[in-house]
Coordinates of C-alpha atoms in Angstrom, one line a residue:
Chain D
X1 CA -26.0 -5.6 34.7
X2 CA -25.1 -5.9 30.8
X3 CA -25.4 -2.8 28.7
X4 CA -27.7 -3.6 26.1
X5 CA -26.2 -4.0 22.0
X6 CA -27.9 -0.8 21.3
X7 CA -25.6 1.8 21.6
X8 CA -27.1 5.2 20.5
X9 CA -23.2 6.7 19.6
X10 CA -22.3 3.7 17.8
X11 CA -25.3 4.0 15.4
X12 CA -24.7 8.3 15.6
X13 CA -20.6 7.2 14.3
X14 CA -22.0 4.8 11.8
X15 CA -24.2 7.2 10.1
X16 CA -21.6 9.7 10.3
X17 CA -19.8 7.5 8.2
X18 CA -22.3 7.0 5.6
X19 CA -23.0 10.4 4.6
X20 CA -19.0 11.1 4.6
X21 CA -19.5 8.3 2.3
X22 CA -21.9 9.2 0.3
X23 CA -21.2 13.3 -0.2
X24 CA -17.5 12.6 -1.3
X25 CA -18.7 10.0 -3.7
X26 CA -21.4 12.8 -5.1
X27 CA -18.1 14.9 -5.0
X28 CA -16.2 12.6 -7.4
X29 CA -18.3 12.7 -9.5
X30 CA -19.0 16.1 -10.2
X31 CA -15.5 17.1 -9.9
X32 CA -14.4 14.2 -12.3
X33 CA -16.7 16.1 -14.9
X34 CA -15.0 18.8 -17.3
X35 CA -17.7 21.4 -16.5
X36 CA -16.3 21.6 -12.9
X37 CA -12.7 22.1 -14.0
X38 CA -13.5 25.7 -15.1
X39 CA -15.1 27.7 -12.5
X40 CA -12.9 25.1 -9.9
X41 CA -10.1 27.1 -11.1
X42 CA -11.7 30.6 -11.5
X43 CA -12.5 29.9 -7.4
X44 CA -8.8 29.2 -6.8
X45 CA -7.9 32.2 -8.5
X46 CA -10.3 34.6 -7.1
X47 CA -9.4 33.3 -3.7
X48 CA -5.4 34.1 -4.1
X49 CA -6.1 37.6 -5.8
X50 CA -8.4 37.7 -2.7
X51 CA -5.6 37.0 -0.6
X52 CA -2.8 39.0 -2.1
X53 CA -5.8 42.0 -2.2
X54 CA -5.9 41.3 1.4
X55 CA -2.4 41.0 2.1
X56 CA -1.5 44.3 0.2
X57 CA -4.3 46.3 2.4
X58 CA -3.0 44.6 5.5
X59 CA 0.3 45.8 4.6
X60 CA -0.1 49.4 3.8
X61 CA -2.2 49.4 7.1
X62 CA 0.6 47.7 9.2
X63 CA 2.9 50.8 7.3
X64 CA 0.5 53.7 8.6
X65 CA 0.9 52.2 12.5
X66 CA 4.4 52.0 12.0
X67 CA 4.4 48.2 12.6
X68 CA 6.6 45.7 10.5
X69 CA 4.8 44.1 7.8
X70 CA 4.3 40.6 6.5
X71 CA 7.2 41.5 4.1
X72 CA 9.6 42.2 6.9
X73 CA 9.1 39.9 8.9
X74 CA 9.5 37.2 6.3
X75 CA 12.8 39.1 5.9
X76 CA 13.6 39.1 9.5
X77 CA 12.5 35.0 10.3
X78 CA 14.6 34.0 6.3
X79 CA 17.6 35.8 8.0
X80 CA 17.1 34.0 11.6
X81 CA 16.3 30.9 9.9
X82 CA 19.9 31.0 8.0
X83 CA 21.2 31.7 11.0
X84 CA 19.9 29.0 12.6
X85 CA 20.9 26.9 9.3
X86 CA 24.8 28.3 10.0
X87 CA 24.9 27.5 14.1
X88 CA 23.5 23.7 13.3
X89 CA 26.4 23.1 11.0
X90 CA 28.9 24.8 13.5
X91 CA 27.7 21.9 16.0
X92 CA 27.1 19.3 13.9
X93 CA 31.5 19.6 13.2
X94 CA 31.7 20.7 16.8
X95 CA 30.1 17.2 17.4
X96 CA 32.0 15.2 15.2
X97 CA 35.1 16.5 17.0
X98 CA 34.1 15.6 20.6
X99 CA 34.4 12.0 21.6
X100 CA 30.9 11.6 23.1
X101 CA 29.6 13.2 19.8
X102 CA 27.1 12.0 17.1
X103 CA 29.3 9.6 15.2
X104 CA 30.9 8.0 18.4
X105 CA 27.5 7.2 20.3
X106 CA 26.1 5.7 17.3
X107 CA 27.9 3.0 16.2
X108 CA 26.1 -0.5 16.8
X109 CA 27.4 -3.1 15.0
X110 CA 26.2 -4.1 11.2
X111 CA 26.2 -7.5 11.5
X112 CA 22.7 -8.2 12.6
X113 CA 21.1 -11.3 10.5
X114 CA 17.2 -12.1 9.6
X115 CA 15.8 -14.2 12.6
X116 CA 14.3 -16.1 10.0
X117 CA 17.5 -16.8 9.0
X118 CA 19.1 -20.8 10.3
X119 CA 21.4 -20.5 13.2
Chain S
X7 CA -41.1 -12.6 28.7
X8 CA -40.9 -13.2 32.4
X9 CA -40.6 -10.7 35.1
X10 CA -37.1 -11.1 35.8
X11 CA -36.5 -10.5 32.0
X12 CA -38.4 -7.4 32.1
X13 CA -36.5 -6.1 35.3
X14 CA -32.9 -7.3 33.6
X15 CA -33.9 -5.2 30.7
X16 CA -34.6 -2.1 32.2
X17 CA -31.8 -2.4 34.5
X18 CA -29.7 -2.4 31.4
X19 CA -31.9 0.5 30.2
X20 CA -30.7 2.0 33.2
X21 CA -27.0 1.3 32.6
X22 CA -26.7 2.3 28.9
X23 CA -28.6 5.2 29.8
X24 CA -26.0 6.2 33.3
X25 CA -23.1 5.6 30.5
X26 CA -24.2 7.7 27.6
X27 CA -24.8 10.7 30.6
X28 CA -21.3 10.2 31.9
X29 CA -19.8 10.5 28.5
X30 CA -21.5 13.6 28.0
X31 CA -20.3 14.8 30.8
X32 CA -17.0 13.8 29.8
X33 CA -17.4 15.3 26.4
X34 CA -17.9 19.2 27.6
X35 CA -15.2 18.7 30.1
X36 CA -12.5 17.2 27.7
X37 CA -14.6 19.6 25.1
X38 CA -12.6 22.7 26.9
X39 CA -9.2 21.1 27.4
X40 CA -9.3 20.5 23.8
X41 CA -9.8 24.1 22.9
X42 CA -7.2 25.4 25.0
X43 CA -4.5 22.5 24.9
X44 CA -1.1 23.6 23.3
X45 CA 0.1 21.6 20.0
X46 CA -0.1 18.0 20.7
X47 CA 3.8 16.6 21.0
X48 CA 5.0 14.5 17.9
X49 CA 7.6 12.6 17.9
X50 CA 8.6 9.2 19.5
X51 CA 12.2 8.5 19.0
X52 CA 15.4 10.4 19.7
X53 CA 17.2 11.4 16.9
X54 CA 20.4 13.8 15.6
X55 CA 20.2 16.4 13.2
X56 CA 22.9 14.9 10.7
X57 CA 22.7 18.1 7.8
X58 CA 20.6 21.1 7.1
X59 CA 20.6 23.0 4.2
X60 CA 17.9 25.4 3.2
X61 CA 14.8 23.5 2.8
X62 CA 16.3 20.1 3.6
X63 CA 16.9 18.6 7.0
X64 CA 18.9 15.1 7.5
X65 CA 18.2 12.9 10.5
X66 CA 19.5 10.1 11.7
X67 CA 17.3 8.3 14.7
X68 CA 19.5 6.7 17.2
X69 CA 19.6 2.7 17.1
X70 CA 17.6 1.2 20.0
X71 CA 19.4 -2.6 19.6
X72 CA 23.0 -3.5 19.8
X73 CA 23.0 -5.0 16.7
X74 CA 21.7 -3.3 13.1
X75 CA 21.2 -5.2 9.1
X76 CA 24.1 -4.0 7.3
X77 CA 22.3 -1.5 5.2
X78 CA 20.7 1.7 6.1
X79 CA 17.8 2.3 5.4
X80 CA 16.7 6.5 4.1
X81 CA 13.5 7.5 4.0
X82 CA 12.4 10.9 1.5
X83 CA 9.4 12.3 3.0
X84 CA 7.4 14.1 0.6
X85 CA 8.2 17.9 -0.1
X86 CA 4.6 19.2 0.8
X87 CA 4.3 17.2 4.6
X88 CA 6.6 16.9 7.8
X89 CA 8.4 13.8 7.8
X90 CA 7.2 13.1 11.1
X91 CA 4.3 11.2 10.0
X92 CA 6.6 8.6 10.3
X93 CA 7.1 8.7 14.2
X94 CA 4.6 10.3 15.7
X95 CA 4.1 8.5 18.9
X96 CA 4.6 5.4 20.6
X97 CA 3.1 2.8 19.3
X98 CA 1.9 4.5 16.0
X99 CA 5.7 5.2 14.8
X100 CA 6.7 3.5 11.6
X101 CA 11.0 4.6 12.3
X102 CA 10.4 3.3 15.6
X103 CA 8.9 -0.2 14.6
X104 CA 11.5 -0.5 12.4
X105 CA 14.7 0.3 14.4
X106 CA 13.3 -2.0 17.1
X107 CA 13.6 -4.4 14.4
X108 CA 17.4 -3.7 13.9
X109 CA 17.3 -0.9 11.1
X110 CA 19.7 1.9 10.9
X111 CA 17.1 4.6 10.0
X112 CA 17.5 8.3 8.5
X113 CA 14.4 10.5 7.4
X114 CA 14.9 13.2 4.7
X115 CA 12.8 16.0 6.0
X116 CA 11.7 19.3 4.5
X117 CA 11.8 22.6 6.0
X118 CA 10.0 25.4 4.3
X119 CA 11.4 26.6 1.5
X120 CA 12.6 30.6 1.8
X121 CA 11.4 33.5 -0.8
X122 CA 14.6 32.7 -2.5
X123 CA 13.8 28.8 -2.8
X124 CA 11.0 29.2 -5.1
X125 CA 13.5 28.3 -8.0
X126 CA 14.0 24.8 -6.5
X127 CA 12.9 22.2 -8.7
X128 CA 12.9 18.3 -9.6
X129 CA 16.4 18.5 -10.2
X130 CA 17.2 19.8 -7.1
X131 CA 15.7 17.4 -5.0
X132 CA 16.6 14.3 -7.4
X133 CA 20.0 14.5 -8.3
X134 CA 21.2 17.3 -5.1
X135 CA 19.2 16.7 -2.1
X136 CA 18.7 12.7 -2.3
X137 CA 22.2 12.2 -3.6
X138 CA 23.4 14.7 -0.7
X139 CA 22.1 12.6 1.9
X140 CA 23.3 9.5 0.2
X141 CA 26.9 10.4 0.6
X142 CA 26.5 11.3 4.0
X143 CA 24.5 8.0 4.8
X144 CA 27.8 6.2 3.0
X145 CA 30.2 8.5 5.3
X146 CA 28.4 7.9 8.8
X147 CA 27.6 4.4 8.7
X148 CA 30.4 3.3 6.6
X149 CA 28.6 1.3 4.3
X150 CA 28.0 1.7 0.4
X151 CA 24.8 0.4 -0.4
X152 CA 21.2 2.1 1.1
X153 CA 18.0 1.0 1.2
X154 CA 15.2 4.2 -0.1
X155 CA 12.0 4.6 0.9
X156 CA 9.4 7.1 0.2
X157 CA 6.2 8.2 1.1
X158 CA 3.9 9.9 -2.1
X159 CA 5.5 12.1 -3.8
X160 CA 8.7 11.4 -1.4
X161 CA 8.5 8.3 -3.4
X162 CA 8.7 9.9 -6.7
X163 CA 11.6 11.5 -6.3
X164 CA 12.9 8.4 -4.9
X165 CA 12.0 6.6 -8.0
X166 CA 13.4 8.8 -9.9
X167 CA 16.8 9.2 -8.1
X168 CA 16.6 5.6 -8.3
X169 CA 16.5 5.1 -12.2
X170 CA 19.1 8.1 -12.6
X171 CA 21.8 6.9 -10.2
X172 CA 20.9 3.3 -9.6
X173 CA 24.6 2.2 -8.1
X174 CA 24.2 2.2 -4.4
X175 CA 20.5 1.6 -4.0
X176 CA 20.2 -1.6 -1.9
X177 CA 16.2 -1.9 -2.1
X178 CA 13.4 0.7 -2.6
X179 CA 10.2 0.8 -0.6
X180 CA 7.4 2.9 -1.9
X181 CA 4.1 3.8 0.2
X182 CA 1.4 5.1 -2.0
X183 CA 3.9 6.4 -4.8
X184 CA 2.3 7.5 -8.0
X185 CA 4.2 7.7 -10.8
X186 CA 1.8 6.9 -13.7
X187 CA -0.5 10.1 -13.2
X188 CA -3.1 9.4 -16.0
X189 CA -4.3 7.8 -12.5
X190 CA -4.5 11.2 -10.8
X191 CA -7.9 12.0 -12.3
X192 CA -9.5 14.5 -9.9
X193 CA -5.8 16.4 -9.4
X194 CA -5.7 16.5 -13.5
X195 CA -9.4 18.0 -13.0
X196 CA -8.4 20.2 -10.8
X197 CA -5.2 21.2 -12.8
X198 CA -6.7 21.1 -15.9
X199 CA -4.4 23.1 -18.4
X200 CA -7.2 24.4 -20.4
X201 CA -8.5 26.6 -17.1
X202 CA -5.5 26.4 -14.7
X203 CA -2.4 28.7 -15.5
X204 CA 0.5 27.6 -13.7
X205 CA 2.9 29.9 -14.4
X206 CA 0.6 33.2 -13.7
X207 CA 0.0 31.2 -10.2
X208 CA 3.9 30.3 -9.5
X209 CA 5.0 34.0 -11.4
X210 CA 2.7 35.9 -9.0
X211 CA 3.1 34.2 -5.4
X212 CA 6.6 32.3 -6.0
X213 CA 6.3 29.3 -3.2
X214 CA 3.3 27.9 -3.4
X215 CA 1.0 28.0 -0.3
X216 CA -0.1 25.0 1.5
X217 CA -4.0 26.2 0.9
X218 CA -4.0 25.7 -2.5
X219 CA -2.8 21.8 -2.1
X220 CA -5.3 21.3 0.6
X221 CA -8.1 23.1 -1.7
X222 CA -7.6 20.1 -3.6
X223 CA -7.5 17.8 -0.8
X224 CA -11.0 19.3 0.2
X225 CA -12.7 19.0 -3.2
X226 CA -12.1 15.7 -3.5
X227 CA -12.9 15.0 0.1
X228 CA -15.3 17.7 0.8
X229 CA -17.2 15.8 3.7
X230 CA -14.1 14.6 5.7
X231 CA -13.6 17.5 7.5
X232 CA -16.8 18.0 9.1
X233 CA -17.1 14.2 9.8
X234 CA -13.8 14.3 11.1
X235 CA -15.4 17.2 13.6
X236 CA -18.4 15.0 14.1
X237 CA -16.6 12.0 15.1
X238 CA -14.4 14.5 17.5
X239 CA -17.2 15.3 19.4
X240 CA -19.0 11.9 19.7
X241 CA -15.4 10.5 21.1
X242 CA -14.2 13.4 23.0
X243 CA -14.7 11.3 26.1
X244 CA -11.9 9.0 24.9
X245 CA -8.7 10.3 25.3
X246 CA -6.6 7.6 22.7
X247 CA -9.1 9.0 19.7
X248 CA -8.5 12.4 21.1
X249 CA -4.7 12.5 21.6
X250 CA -4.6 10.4 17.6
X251 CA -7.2 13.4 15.9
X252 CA -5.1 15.9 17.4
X253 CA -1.9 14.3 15.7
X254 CA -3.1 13.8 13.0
X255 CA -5.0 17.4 12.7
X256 CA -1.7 18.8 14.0
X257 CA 0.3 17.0 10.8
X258 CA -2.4 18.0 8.5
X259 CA -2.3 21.8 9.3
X260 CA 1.4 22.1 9.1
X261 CA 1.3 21.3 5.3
X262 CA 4.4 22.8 4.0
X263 CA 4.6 25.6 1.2
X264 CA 6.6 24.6 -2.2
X265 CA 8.8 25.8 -4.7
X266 CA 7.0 27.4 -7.1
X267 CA 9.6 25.8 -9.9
X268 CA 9.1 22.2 -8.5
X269 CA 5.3 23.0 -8.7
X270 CA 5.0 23.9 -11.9
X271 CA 6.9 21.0 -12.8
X272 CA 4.4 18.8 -10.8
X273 CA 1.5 20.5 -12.7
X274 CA 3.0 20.6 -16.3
X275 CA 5.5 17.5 -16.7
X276 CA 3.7 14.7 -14.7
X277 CA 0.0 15.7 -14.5
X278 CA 0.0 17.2 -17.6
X279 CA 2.0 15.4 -19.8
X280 CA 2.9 12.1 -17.6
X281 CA 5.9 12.3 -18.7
X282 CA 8.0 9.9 -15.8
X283 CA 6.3 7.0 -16.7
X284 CA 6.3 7.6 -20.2
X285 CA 9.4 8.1 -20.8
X286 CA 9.3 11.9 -21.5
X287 CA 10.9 13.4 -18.3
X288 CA 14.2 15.0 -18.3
X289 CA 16.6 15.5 -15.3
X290 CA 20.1 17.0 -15.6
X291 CA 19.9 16.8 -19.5
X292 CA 19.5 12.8 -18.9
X293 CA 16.1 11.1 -19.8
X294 CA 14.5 9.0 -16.9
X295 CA 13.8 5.7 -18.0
X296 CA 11.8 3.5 -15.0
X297 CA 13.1 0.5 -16.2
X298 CA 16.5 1.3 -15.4
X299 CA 15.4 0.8 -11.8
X300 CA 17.2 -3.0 -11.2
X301 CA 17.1 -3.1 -7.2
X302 CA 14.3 -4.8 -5.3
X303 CA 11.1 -2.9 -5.0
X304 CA 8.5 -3.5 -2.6
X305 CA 5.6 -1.1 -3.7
X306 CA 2.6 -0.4 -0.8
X307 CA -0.8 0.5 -1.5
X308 CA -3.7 1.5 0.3
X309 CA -7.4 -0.7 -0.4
X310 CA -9.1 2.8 0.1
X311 CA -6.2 5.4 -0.7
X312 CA -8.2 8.6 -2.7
X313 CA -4.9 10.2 -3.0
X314 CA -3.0 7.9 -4.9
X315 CA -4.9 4.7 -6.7
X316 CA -3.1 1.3 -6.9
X317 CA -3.4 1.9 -10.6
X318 CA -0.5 5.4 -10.0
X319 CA 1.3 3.1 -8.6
X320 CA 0.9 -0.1 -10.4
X321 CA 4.2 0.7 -13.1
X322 CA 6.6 0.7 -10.3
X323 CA 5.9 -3.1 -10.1
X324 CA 5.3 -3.4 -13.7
X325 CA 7.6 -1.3 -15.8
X326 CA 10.7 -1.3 -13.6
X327 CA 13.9 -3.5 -14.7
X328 CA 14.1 -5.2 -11.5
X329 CA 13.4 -9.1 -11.5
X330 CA 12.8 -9.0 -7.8
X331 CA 9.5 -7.0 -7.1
X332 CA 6.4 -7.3 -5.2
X333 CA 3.4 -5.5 -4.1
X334 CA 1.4 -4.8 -1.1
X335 CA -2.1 -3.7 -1.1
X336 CA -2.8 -3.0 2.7
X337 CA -6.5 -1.9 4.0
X338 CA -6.7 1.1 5.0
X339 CA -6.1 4.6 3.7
X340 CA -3.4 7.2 1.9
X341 CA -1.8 8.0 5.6
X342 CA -2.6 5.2 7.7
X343 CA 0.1 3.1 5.6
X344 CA 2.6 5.0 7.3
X345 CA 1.0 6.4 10.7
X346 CA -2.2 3.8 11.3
X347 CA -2.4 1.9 14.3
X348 CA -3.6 -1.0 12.2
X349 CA -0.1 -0.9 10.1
X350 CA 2.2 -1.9 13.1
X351 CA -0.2 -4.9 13.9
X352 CA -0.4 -6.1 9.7
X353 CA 1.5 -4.4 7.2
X354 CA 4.8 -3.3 9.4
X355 CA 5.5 -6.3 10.0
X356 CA 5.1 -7.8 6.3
X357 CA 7.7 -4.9 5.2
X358 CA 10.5 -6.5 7.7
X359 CA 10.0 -9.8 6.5
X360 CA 10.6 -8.5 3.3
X361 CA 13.5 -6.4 4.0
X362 CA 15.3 -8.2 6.8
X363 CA 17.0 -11.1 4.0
X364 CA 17.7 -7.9 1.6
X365 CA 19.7 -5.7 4.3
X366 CA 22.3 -8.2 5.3

């Protein structure tokens, strides 16, 4: 039996579509407008003072349980991170001492030509 | 109508009916491996760590054919995103397309920056970082000249690297690269200098969270999110749309922090004051001039791009000194020119033809 061309999910998926459409059009062009730009950017800052408000409280909280804070454990993932940084260049000249390293497996030849190119 | 008809018709009643019940079905139960799967795996092709330093990462993906073009080709993924965009699986990998057509490929990749990165700026990444991985290109494959590519603002830098230190550049290839940012509207909006103050922002939170790029990304777009949602749940019963949201989702969330120097910079010299393309911008004490650019550019553009406009872009294939130059305007959006399963079928294959003759 044939499944009929009306397909109820298709339509749904096509009119999902449209109003994406249509809202971020009606987006463009209030946020083109100068009017927008101003309390646009009074939202961004409220929300990072927000944030650092929030971040500060969460910290002096973390402090009275005796847990590490944000802070410190930025610290503590910077200084693993350089770490990290310090052990991939000891391989990477580890590798380019062994035979089977980095710069011996990858050497294919650089002569390849277009195949567009006449024989 | 004849009986039969009638009959045929609600037998197909019937079936359409049987399948939209069985995807249901499907929905809730893929609905719940959804919520609880771990991070969908990105990456398609095996690859070395060649140099890491701070904030930047060099990789070199290993060569699939016996046989490679003569010059490498370096690709600068934008500061703000994970380069791997560019190979995130089979069959949707841009660095894997192209070293199955005999390219030696290395991506420029971005870690986040630390506390103590926030000074970083242009400079850094034009005439330190790029240059960097240049020489180390030069070193491992042994050959001089490179072919640069770069992706948005990956691009940028690439342009600008380009017109400062022009001598080994084989060939640039931009995707969706806006350098003329009169273009930019809603991001000049949105950054408009008489509300936005850029250097209380960068003063009081050094690198610049990811949220506040992506609160742009969401004014402009503000229905794209919940029609991506939408579309979720009327295809969770297909597991290819599934596995590509969550890749794309996955790529989307890991927006990286920046420098609070190179942001500022952003802000003030190019959507501010345009300076690149007009001829304003300073790097190193030496003024970029575009038209010092002299090596082939192949500029890509997206029909429906709301990032970048083909008009942000349009100078590279205007204003630069080369005499061989070309553009590609390719449906489809700002990411699916490097990521869409479209792009390996059309436009991948149209960036080979072009570069295959220029990387002997």
């Amino acid at each position: 039996v044939e499944v009929p061309d009306f397909d109820p999910a298709a339509s749904w998926q096509q009119f999902v579509s449209q109003w994406e459409r249509q809202v971020n059009e009606l987006a463009k062009t209030f946020s083109g407008r100068e009017e927008f730009a101003g309390p646009l950017n009074q939202l961004t800052q409220l929300t990072l003072a927000a944030r650092q408000s929030f971040d500060d409280a969460a910290e002096r909280t973390a402090v009275a349980m005796q847990l590490p804070t944000q802070a410190q454990m930025t610290g503590v993932i910077e200084r693993l991170d350089r770490i990290e940084e310090q052990l991939q260049r000891i391989n990477a000249a580890l590798e380019s001492q062994r035979p089977t390293g980095v710069a011996a497996r990858v050497a294919p030849k650089r002569t390849k030509r277009p195949p567009s190119e006449p024989a | 109508m004849s009986e039969t008809d009638g009959i045929g018709d609600l037998g197909a009643i019937g079936e359409r009916a049987r399948l939209e019940v069985e995807r249901a079905i499907q929905r809730n139960l893929k609905g719940l491996d959804f919520l609880t799967a771990p991070k969908q795996p990105v990456g398609a092709m095996a690859s070395d760590q060649i140099d890491r330093s701070g904030t930047m990462s060099l990789y070199r993906y290993r060569p699939v054919t016996d046989e490679v073009y003569r010059v490498p080709l370096l690709i600068v993924s934008p500061p703000s995103n994970k380069g791997y965009i560019f190979d995130l699986a089979r069959g949707q990998s841009f660095i894997e397309f192209m070293l199955h057509r005999g390219y030696d490929v290395f991506l420029l990749d971005w870690i986040p920056p630390r506390s103590d990165e926030s000074g970083l700026g242009f400079e850094d990444y034009v005439l330190d970082f790029i240059p960097s991985c240049i020489t180390q290109v030069q070193t491992l494959t042994g050959e001089h000249q490179v072919t640069l590519a770069g992706y948005c603002m990956g691009g940028t830098l690439a342009a600008m690297n380009a017109a400062l230190l022009p001598e080994p550049i084989a060939n640039l290839l931009f995707f969706a690269t806006p350098v003329d940012f009169t273009h930019m509207q809603l991001f000049r909006t949105w950054a408009d200098p008489k509300h936005f103050d850029v250097d209380r922002l960068v003063a009081s939170i050094g690198n610049i969270p990811p949220e506040v790029m992506l609160g742009a990304f969401d004014l402009m777009r503000p229905a794209n999110r919940a029609a991506g949602m939408l579309s979720l749940w009327t295809n969770m019963w297909n597991d290819d749309f599934v596995k590509s949201y969550r890749m794309f989702d996955r790529w989307a969330a890991e927006t990286l922090p920046t420098p609070g120097r190179y942001f500022e910079q952003f802000v003030k010299q190019l959507l501010w004051d345009n300076a690149l393309v007009e001829g304003r911008m300073q790097l190193g004490g030496r003024k970029i001039d575009i038209g010092a650019i002299t090596a082939p550019v192949l500029s890509i553009v997206a029909q429906h791009d709301h990032v970048v406009a083909r008009e942000a872009a349009a100078p590279l294939v205007e204003r630069t000194g080369s005499t061989d130059r070309e553009e590609i305007v390719s449906k489809g959006g700002h990411v699916s020119l490097v990521a869409g399963p479209a792009a390996l079928r059309r436009l991948w294959p149209s960036i080979d033809s072009w570069f295959e003759k220029r990387s002997v």
